[in-house]
Tab-separated table of C-alpha atoms in Angstrom:
chain	number	residue	atom	x	y	z
A	1340	MET	CA	-0.006	-0.021	0.009
A	1341	THR	CA	1.353	3.439	-0.914
A	1342	VAL	CA	1.311	6.421	1.350
A	1343	ARG	CA	-1.372	7.998	-0.830
A	1344	GLU	CA	-3.593	4.911	-0.547
A	1345	ARG	CA	-3.211	4.937	3.232
A	1346	LEU	CA	-4.139	8.632	3.365
A	1347	GLU	CA	-7.152	8.063	1.155
A	1348	GLN	CA	-8.352	5.206	3.430
A	1349	GLU	CA	-7.870	7.349	6.547
A	1350	GLU	CA	-10.136	10.014	5.112
A	1351	TYR	CA	-13.086	7.565	5.302
A	1352	THR	CA	-12.554	7.176	9.095
A	1353	SER	CA	-11.520	10.711	10.017
A	1354	LEU	CA	-13.605	12.969	7.758
A	1355	SER	CA	-17.327	13.778	7.836
A	1356	PRO	CA	-19.698	11.930	5.531
A	1357	TYR	CA	-20.184	15.263	3.809
A	1358	ALA	CA	-16.508	15.664	3.028
A	1359	ALA	CA	-15.092	15.353	-0.506
A	1360	LYS	CA	-12.904	12.254	-0.388
A	1361	ALA	CA	-9.792	12.281	-2.539
A	1362	ALA	CA	-10.439	8.707	-3.694
A	1363	GLU	CA	-13.844	9.812	-5.006
A	1364	SER	CA	-12.632	12.783	-7.038
A	1365	ARG	CA	-14.129	13.175	-10.502
A	1366	GLY	CA	-10.505	13.353	-11.657
A	1367	ARG	CA	-8.618	15.330	-14.185
A	1368	ASP	CA	-9.310	16.176	-17.820
A	1369	LEU	CA	-6.156	14.305	-18.801
A	1370	PRO	CA	-5.855	11.042	-16.833
A	1371	GLU	CA	-2.484	10.518	-15.174
A	1372	GLN	CA	-0.823	8.055	-12.911
A	1373	PRO	CA	-1.618	8.786	-9.203
A	1374	ASN	CA	1.198	10.009	-7.006
A	1375	ASP	CA	2.527	7.514	-4.508
A	1376	VAL	CA	2.714	10.001	-1.614
A	1377	ARG	CA	0.237	12.754	-2.171
A	1378	THR	CA	-3.550	12.634	-2.633
A	1379	CYS	CA	-4.929	14.358	-5.752
A	1380	TYR	CA	-5.860	17.456	-3.774
A	1381	GLN	CA	-2.437	17.659	-2.105
A	1382	LEU	CA	-0.862	17.383	-5.539
A	1383	ASP	CA	-3.070	20.160	-6.870
A	1384	ALA	CA	-2.082	22.508	-4.003
A	1385	ASP	CA	1.633	21.856	-4.765
A	1386	ARG	CA	1.161	22.456	-8.520
A	1387	ILE	CA	-0.447	25.799	-7.845
A	1388	LEU	CA	2.130	26.766	-5.222
A	1389	HIS	CA	5.014	26.095	-7.634
A	1390	SER	CA	3.399	27.824	-10.602
A	1391	ARG	CA	4.633	31.106	-12.076
A	1392	SER	CA	1.158	32.664	-11.656
A	1393	PHE	CA	1.289	32.077	-7.879
A	1394	ARG	CA	4.709	33.654	-7.562
A	1395	ARG	CA	3.394	36.802	-9.363
A	1396	LEU	CA	0.782	37.292	-6.651
A	1397	MET	CA	3.396	38.794	-4.370
A	1398	HIS	CA	3.579	41.878	-6.625
A	1399	LYS	CA	-0.108	42.308	-7.326
A	1400	THR	CA	-2.237	44.915	-5.528
A	1401	GLN	CA	-4.921	44.001	-3.040
A	1402	VAL	CA	-6.594	47.353	-2.398
A	1403	PHE	CA	-3.980	50.130	-2.179
A	1404	LEU	CA	-2.115	50.811	-5.402
A	1405	GLN	CA	1.638	51.053	-4.949
A	1406	PRO	CA	1.399	51.621	-1.188
A	1407	GLU	CA	4.321	53.161	0.771
A	1408	GLY	CA	5.221	50.654	3.471
A	1409	ASP	CA	6.066	46.976	3.872
A	1410	HIS	CA	2.978	45.744	5.674
A	1411	TYR	CA	0.123	46.276	3.235
A	1412	ARG	CA	-1.510	43.140	1.916
A	1413	THR	CA	-0.837	41.828	-1.587
A	1414	ARG	CA	-2.732	39.159	-3.520
A	1415	MET	CA	-0.306	36.603	-2.165
A	1416	THR	CA	-0.720	37.504	1.524
A	1417	HIS	CA	-4.491	37.570	0.965
A	1418	THR	CA	-4.309	34.137	-0.590
A	1419	LEU	CA	-2.384	32.734	2.380
A	1420	GLU	CA	-4.838	34.250	4.874
A	1421	VAL	CA	-7.752	32.724	2.961
A	1422	ALA	CA	-6.046	29.321	2.960
A	1423	ARG	CA	-5.469	29.453	6.723
A	1424	ILE	CA	-8.994	30.563	7.539
A	1425	GLY	CA	-10.392	27.947	5.185
A	1426	ARG	CA	-8.309	25.143	6.671
A	1427	THR	CA	-9.337	26.078	10.201
A	1428	ILE	CA	-12.992	25.843	9.281
A	1429	ALA	CA	-12.525	22.598	7.304
A	1430	ARG	CA	-10.635	20.943	10.167
A	1431	ALA	CA	-13.329	21.846	12.692
A	1432	LEU	CA	-16.057	20.469	10.414
A	1433	ARG	CA	-14.008	17.384	9.525
A	1434	LEU	CA	-14.014	18.324	5.852
A	1435	ASN	CA	-11.117	17.971	3.393
A	1436	GLU	CA	-8.459	20.524	4.299
A	1437	ASP	CA	-6.341	19.675	1.259
A	1438	LEU	CA	-9.157	20.519	-1.157
A	1439	VAL	CA	-9.806	23.817	0.621
A	1440	GLU	CA	-6.126	24.704	0.569
A	1441	ALA	CA	-5.679	23.899	-3.135
A	1442	ALA	CA	-8.691	25.957	-4.128
A	1443	ALA	CA	-7.658	28.849	-1.907
A	1444	MET	CA	-4.175	28.835	-3.424
A	1445	GLY	CA	-5.624	29.120	-6.896
A	1446	HIS	CA	-8.663	31.324	-6.425
A	1447	ASP	CA	-7.040	34.690	-7.263
A	1448	LEU	CA	-4.493	33.672	-9.898
A	1449	GLY	CA	-6.531	35.500	-12.520
A	1450	HIS	CA	-6.443	38.923	-10.892
A	1451	THR	CA	-5.073	41.699	-13.050
A	1452	PRO	CA	-2.392	44.204	-12.011
A	1453	PHE	CA	-3.756	47.129	-9.999
A	1454	GLY	CA	-6.653	45.142	-8.541
A	1455	HIS	CA	-10.158	45.884	-9.718
A	1456	ALA	CA	-8.945	48.948	-11.583
A	1457	GLY	CA	-7.132	46.610	-13.977
A	1458	GLU	CA	-10.196	44.391	-14.221
A	1459	ALA	CA	-12.376	47.389	-15.160
A	1460	ALA	CA	-9.820	48.577	-17.755
A	1461	LEU	CA	-9.713	45.183	-19.476
A	1462	THR	CA	-13.528	45.097	-19.416
A	1463	ASP	CA	-13.516	48.421	-21.269
A	1464	VAL	CA	-11.072	47.458	-23.981
A	1465	MET	CA	-12.370	43.910	-24.486
A	1466	GLY	CA	-16.016	44.962	-24.639
A	1467	THR	CA	-16.969	42.020	-22.425
A	1468	ARG	CA	-16.905	41.657	-18.661
A	1469	PHE	CA	-13.502	40.532	-17.337
A	1470	ARG	CA	-14.108	38.321	-14.281
A	1471	HIS	CA	-11.100	37.381	-12.251
A	1472	ASN	CA	-12.581	34.056	-11.125
A	1473	GLU	CA	-13.047	32.975	-14.746
A	1474	GLN	CA	-9.514	34.100	-15.545
A	1475	SER	CA	-8.214	32.135	-12.554
A	1476	LEU	CA	-9.796	29.021	-14.085
A	1477	ARG	CA	-8.303	29.882	-17.463
A	1478	VAL	CA	-4.844	30.244	-15.893
A	1479	VAL	CA	-4.906	26.740	-14.373
A	1480	GLU	CA	-6.566	25.139	-17.410
A	1481	LYS	CA	-4.772	26.831	-20.304
A	1482	LEU	CA	-2.108	29.385	-19.453
A	1483	GLU	CA	0.211	27.747	-17.019
A	1484	ASN	CA	2.806	25.159	-17.960
A	1485	GLY	CA	3.467	26.485	-21.418
A	1486	GLY	CA	-0.184	26.373	-22.466
A	1487	ALA	CA	-0.824	22.890	-21.125
A	1488	GLY	CA	-2.362	24.045	-17.869
A	1489	LEU	CA	-1.938	22.346	-14.471
A	1490	ASN	CA	-4.424	19.524	-15.135
A	1491	LEU	CA	-6.104	20.034	-11.773
A	1492	THR	CA	-8.979	17.954	-10.394
A	1493	TYR	CA	-12.576	18.873	-11.198
A	1494	GLU	CA	-13.348	19.725	-7.572
A	1495	VAL	CA	-10.489	22.235	-7.248
A	1496	ARG	CA	-11.326	23.909	-10.588
A	1497	ARG	CA	-14.980	24.217	-9.658
A	1498	ALA	CA	-14.112	25.719	-6.267
A	1499	ILE	CA	-11.778	28.264	-7.965
A	1500	VAL	CA	-14.331	29.484	-10.529
A	1501	CYS	CA	-17.188	29.450	-8.050
A	1502	HIS	CA	-15.487	31.279	-5.213
A	1503	THR	CA	-17.503	34.382	-6.238
A	1504	GLY	CA	-20.626	34.901	-8.320
A	1505	GLU	CA	-24.009	33.147	-8.271
A	1506	ASP	CA	-22.781	29.636	-9.193
A	1507	LEU	CA	-22.154	27.504	-6.101
A	1508	PRO	CA	-19.542	24.716	-5.999
A	1509	GLU	CA	-20.853	21.247	-5.371
A	1510	THR	CA	-18.468	20.520	-2.496
A	1511	LEU	CA	-18.730	21.927	1.016
A	1512	GLU	CA	-15.015	22.685	0.758
A	1513	GLY	CA	-15.675	24.971	-2.205
A	1514	GLN	CA	-18.419	26.674	-0.211
A	1515	ILE	CA	-15.961	27.219	2.633
A	1516	LEU	CA	-13.718	29.028	0.239
A	1517	ARG	CA	-16.455	31.548	-0.642
A	1518	TYR	CA	-16.827	32.513	3.008
A	1519	ALA	CA	-13.120	32.388	3.859
A	1520	ASP	CA	-12.350	34.776	0.993
A	1521	ARG	CA	-14.850	37.303	2.224
A	1522	ILE	CA	-13.853	36.934	5.885
A	1523	ALA	CA	-10.180	37.511	4.943
A	1524	TYR	CA	-10.511	40.478	2.621
A	1525	ILE	CA	-13.052	42.444	4.650
A	1526	ASN	CA	-10.963	42.224	7.794
A	1527	HIS	CA	-7.496	42.658	6.399
A	1528	ASP	CA	-8.733	45.600	4.295
A	1529	ILE	CA	-9.954	47.241	7.501
A	1530	ASP	CA	-6.485	46.681	8.938
A	1531	ASP	CA	-4.813	48.226	5.888
A	1532	ALA	CA	-7.267	51.153	5.822
A	1533	ILE	CA	-6.419	51.886	9.476
A	1534	ARG	CA	-2.734	51.736	8.636
A	1535	ALA	CA	-3.331	54.157	5.746
A	1536	GLY	CA	-5.159	56.608	8.032
A	1537	ILE	CA	-8.441	56.236	6.136
A	1538	LEU	CA	-10.253	54.610	9.061
A	1539	THR	CA	-9.934	54.188	12.780
A	1540	GLU	CA	-11.376	51.316	14.759
A	1541	ASP	CA	-13.952	53.729	16.222
A	1542	ASP	CA	-15.249	54.554	12.705
A	1543	LEU	CA	-16.718	51.103	12.361
A	1544	PRO	CA	-20.458	51.103	13.150
A	1545	GLN	CA	-21.103	50.330	16.828
A	1546	ASP	CA	-23.863	47.841	16.139
A	1547	ILE	CA	-21.586	45.800	13.882
A	1548	ARG	CA	-18.773	45.897	16.447
A	1549	GLN	CA	-21.094	44.652	19.148
A	1550	VAL	CA	-21.900	41.579	16.996
A	1551	LEU	CA	-18.477	40.844	15.463
A	1552	GLY	CA	-16.039	42.339	17.928
A	1553	ASP	CA	-13.915	45.428	18.225
A	1554	SER	CA	-10.579	44.206	16.865
A	1555	HIS	CA	-9.155	42.400	13.795
A	1556	SER	CA	-8.641	39.096	15.599
A	1557	ARG	CA	-11.994	39.177	17.462
A	1558	ARG	CA	-13.904	39.747	14.228
A	1559	ILE	CA	-12.249	36.918	12.418
A	1560	ASN	CA	-12.678	34.621	15.426
A	1561	THR	CA	-16.375	35.487	15.669
A	1562	LEU	CA	-16.999	34.793	12.037
A	1563	VAL	CA	-15.086	31.555	11.945
A	1564	GLU	CA	-16.660	30.218	15.144
A	1565	ASP	CA	-20.132	31.166	13.912
A	1566	MET	CA	-19.541	29.372	10.611
A	1567	ILE	CA	-18.426	26.231	12.414
A	1568	ALA	CA	-21.418	26.245	14.789
A	1569	ALA	CA	-23.950	26.956	12.007
A	1570	SER	CA	-22.472	24.317	9.665
A	1571	GLU	CA	-21.720	21.461	12.018
A	1572	GLY	CA	-23.339	18.270	10.807
A	1573	GLN	CA	-25.062	20.094	7.980
A	1574	ALA	CA	-25.003	19.384	4.225
A	1575	ARG	CA	-24.304	23.055	3.510
A	1576	ILE	CA	-21.985	25.786	4.765
A	1577	GLY	CA	-23.435	28.954	6.263
A	1578	MET	CA	-23.647	31.355	9.160
A	1579	THR	CA	-26.336	32.388	11.585
A	1580	PRO	CA	-28.501	35.182	10.195
A	1581	ARG	CA	-27.408	37.709	12.814
A	1582	VAL	CA	-23.661	37.288	12.155
A	1583	GLU	CA	-23.976	37.033	8.404
A	1584	LYS	CA	-26.088	40.224	8.357
A	1585	ALA	CA	-23.374	42.019	10.348
A	1586	MET	CA	-20.705	40.773	7.940
A	1587	ASP	CA	-22.697	41.939	4.947
A	1588	GLU	CA	-23.215	45.364	6.527
A	1589	LEU	CA	-19.552	45.610	7.313
A	1590	ARG	CA	-18.781	44.846	3.612
A	1591	GLU	CA	-21.134	47.609	2.536
A	1592	PHE	CA	-19.476	49.959	5.008
A	1593	MET	CA	-16.104	49.124	3.418
A	1594	PHE	CA	-17.414	49.867	-0.061
A	1595	ASP	CA	-18.725	53.222	1.063
A	1596	HIS	CA	-15.639	54.267	3.091
A	1597	VAL	CA	-12.627	52.413	1.609
A	1598	TYR	CA	-13.162	50.654	-1.698
A	1599	ARG	CA	-14.606	53.810	-3.253
A	1600	ASN	CA	-12.601	56.210	-1.104
A	1601	PRO	CA	-10.654	58.772	-3.261
A	1602	VAL	CA	-7.544	58.330	-1.094
A	1603	ALA	CA	-7.446	54.585	-1.643
A	1604	LYS	CA	-8.410	54.890	-5.307
A	1605	GLY	CA	-6.593	58.094	-6.114
A	1606	GLU	CA	-4.238	56.423	-8.573
A	1607	GLU	CA	-6.825	54.238	-10.288
A	1608	SER	CA	-7.239	56.433	-13.343
A	1609	LYS	CA	-3.515	56.227	-13.984
A	1610	ALA	CA	-3.591	52.469	-13.531
A	1611	LYS	CA	-6.411	52.103	-16.072
A	1612	ILE	CA	-4.453	54.172	-18.591
A	1613	ILE	CA	-1.480	51.894	-18.213
A	1614	ILE	CA	-3.533	48.747	-18.730
A	1615	LYS	CA	-5.424	50.146	-21.754
A	1616	GLU	CA	-2.347	51.464	-23.441
A	1617	LEU	CA	-0.468	48.171	-22.971
A	1618	TYR	CA	-3.425	46.242	-24.356
A	1619	CYS	CA	-3.705	48.462	-27.430
A	1620	TYR	CA	0.061	48.352	-28.061
A	1621	TYR	CA	0.317	44.557	-28.009
A	1622	LEU	CA	-2.870	44.249	-30.024
A	1623	HIS	CA	-1.145	46.171	-32.819
A	1624	HIS	CA	2.320	44.694	-32.223
A	1625	PRO	CA	1.765	40.962	-31.673
A	1626	ASP	CA	5.401	40.287	-32.587
A	1627	GLN	CA	6.309	41.887	-29.267
A	1628	LEU	CA	4.404	39.318	-27.231
A	1629	PRO	CA	6.498	36.644	-25.483
A	1630	ALA	CA	7.096	33.562	-27.639
A	1631	ASP	CA	5.055	31.292	-25.415
A	1632	PHE	CA	1.897	33.385	-25.987
A	1633	ARG	CA	2.062	33.406	-29.804
A	1634	PRO	CA	0.877	29.823	-30.467
A	1635	GLN	CA	-2.427	30.621	-28.744
A	1636	MET	CA	-3.304	33.183	-31.400
A	1637	ASP	CA	-4.513	30.452	-33.781
A	1638	PHE	CA	-6.903	29.093	-31.177
A	1639	ASP	CA	-8.041	32.028	-29.010
A	1640	GLY	CA	-7.633	35.061	-31.245
A	1641	MET	CA	-5.447	38.105	-30.763
A	1642	PRO	CA	-7.642	40.097	-28.288
A	1643	ARG	CA	-7.901	37.123	-25.872
A	1644	VAL	CA	-4.169	36.381	-26.011
A	1645	VAL	CA	-3.253	40.025	-25.407
A	1646	CYS	CA	-5.731	40.152	-22.555
A	1647	ASP	CA	-4.127	37.031	-21.017
A	1648	TYR	CA	-0.669	38.576	-21.272
A	1649	VAL	CA	-1.593	41.938	-19.765
A	1650	ALA	CA	-3.812	40.370	-17.049
A	1651	GLY	CA	-0.885	38.185	-15.956
A	1652	MET	CA	1.459	41.103	-15.376
A	1653	THR	CA	2.386	42.292	-11.917
A	1654	ASP	CA	1.883	45.908	-10.963
A	1655	LYS	CA	5.629	46.525	-11.135
A	1656	TYR	CA	6.052	44.841	-14.494
A	1657	ALA	CA	3.093	46.718	-16.030
A	1658	VAL	CA	4.640	50.002	-14.937
A	1659	TYR	CA	8.052	48.912	-16.251
A	1660	LYS	CA	6.625	47.924	-19.675
A	1661	PHE	CA	4.598	51.119	-19.919
A	1662	SER	CA	7.687	53.181	-19.148
A	1663	GLU	CA	9.750	51.210	-21.595
A	1664	LEU	CA	7.230	51.625	-24.429
A	1665	PHE	CA	5.820	55.123	-23.862
A	1666	ILE	CA	8.179	57.205	-21.698
A	1667	PRO	CA	11.108	58.835	-23.488
A	1668	THR	CA	14.524	58.063	-22.050
A	1669	GLY	CA	17.406	60.503	-21.873
A	1670	TRP	CA	19.530	60.851	-25.033
A	1671	GLN	CA	23.158	59.791	-24.699
A	1672	ASN	CA	26.050	60.525	-27.028
A	1673	ARG	CA	27.602	57.256	-28.020
């Protein structure tokens, strides 16, 4: 018996009847020999962790564009916080932590540079709605590994694409990701907004603080514990109405006071110009695209390929390419 087979057997005795068992996965689009040590979901988490798209998350904006300081969140730190919150909930409910972790690691791979400003810019130039969850799925299915994708399991891919939007994933682990993502970003965005001087803890509505708590850690603890209590032994993941209402109201408060705040969003118009100009440049100069993007043109068309390239850039690289292409450099006598 291999280590993987032992781990798969142990899931039947240690996990809830509602858990997604690795041995019962619907599998991969391209069948492959199972790993001797890792279950399919463990293997998926490792494939995402070692991908180029995951590494780029460390230089992609969360909320504040080009913040001054070392402690503001990035897409990567957000991803890690989601994974930890998700695993905590999954462990308490005896669900599959490996599936939650893999999906959490991949859920934001499709985010553009400059956060939602980049997403809005690509929506404008493409003429169709750019959705980061759909792009995350495209990354793991088509763009990574030289165009071959990562060949992830069905359950992980569904959790990634369904982590936002109306479509719900079939697994409870995928449903955990939807909540863990929201718990993470609402609370760490409050923390970053306080650091930026946009908010103070006292600015948060008193009725919400009475329900969720009056500090970063207390709010997360309240939300996680409520999810566990409300979902224990259930065939669905949820919260109690009182706590979920408070979380939704806190999210609306953040939209009104942070996400649309001119201080936090002051550079967005510049970011959109960068994205649109890069898109238009590569659309008219396809020979300047990296070699590994060019074969896709025959299958996906030029606009889609250019969108994929620009969407995959980090904030820093987008600024660098814009400067290289559009900002004059000093003349030197040679």
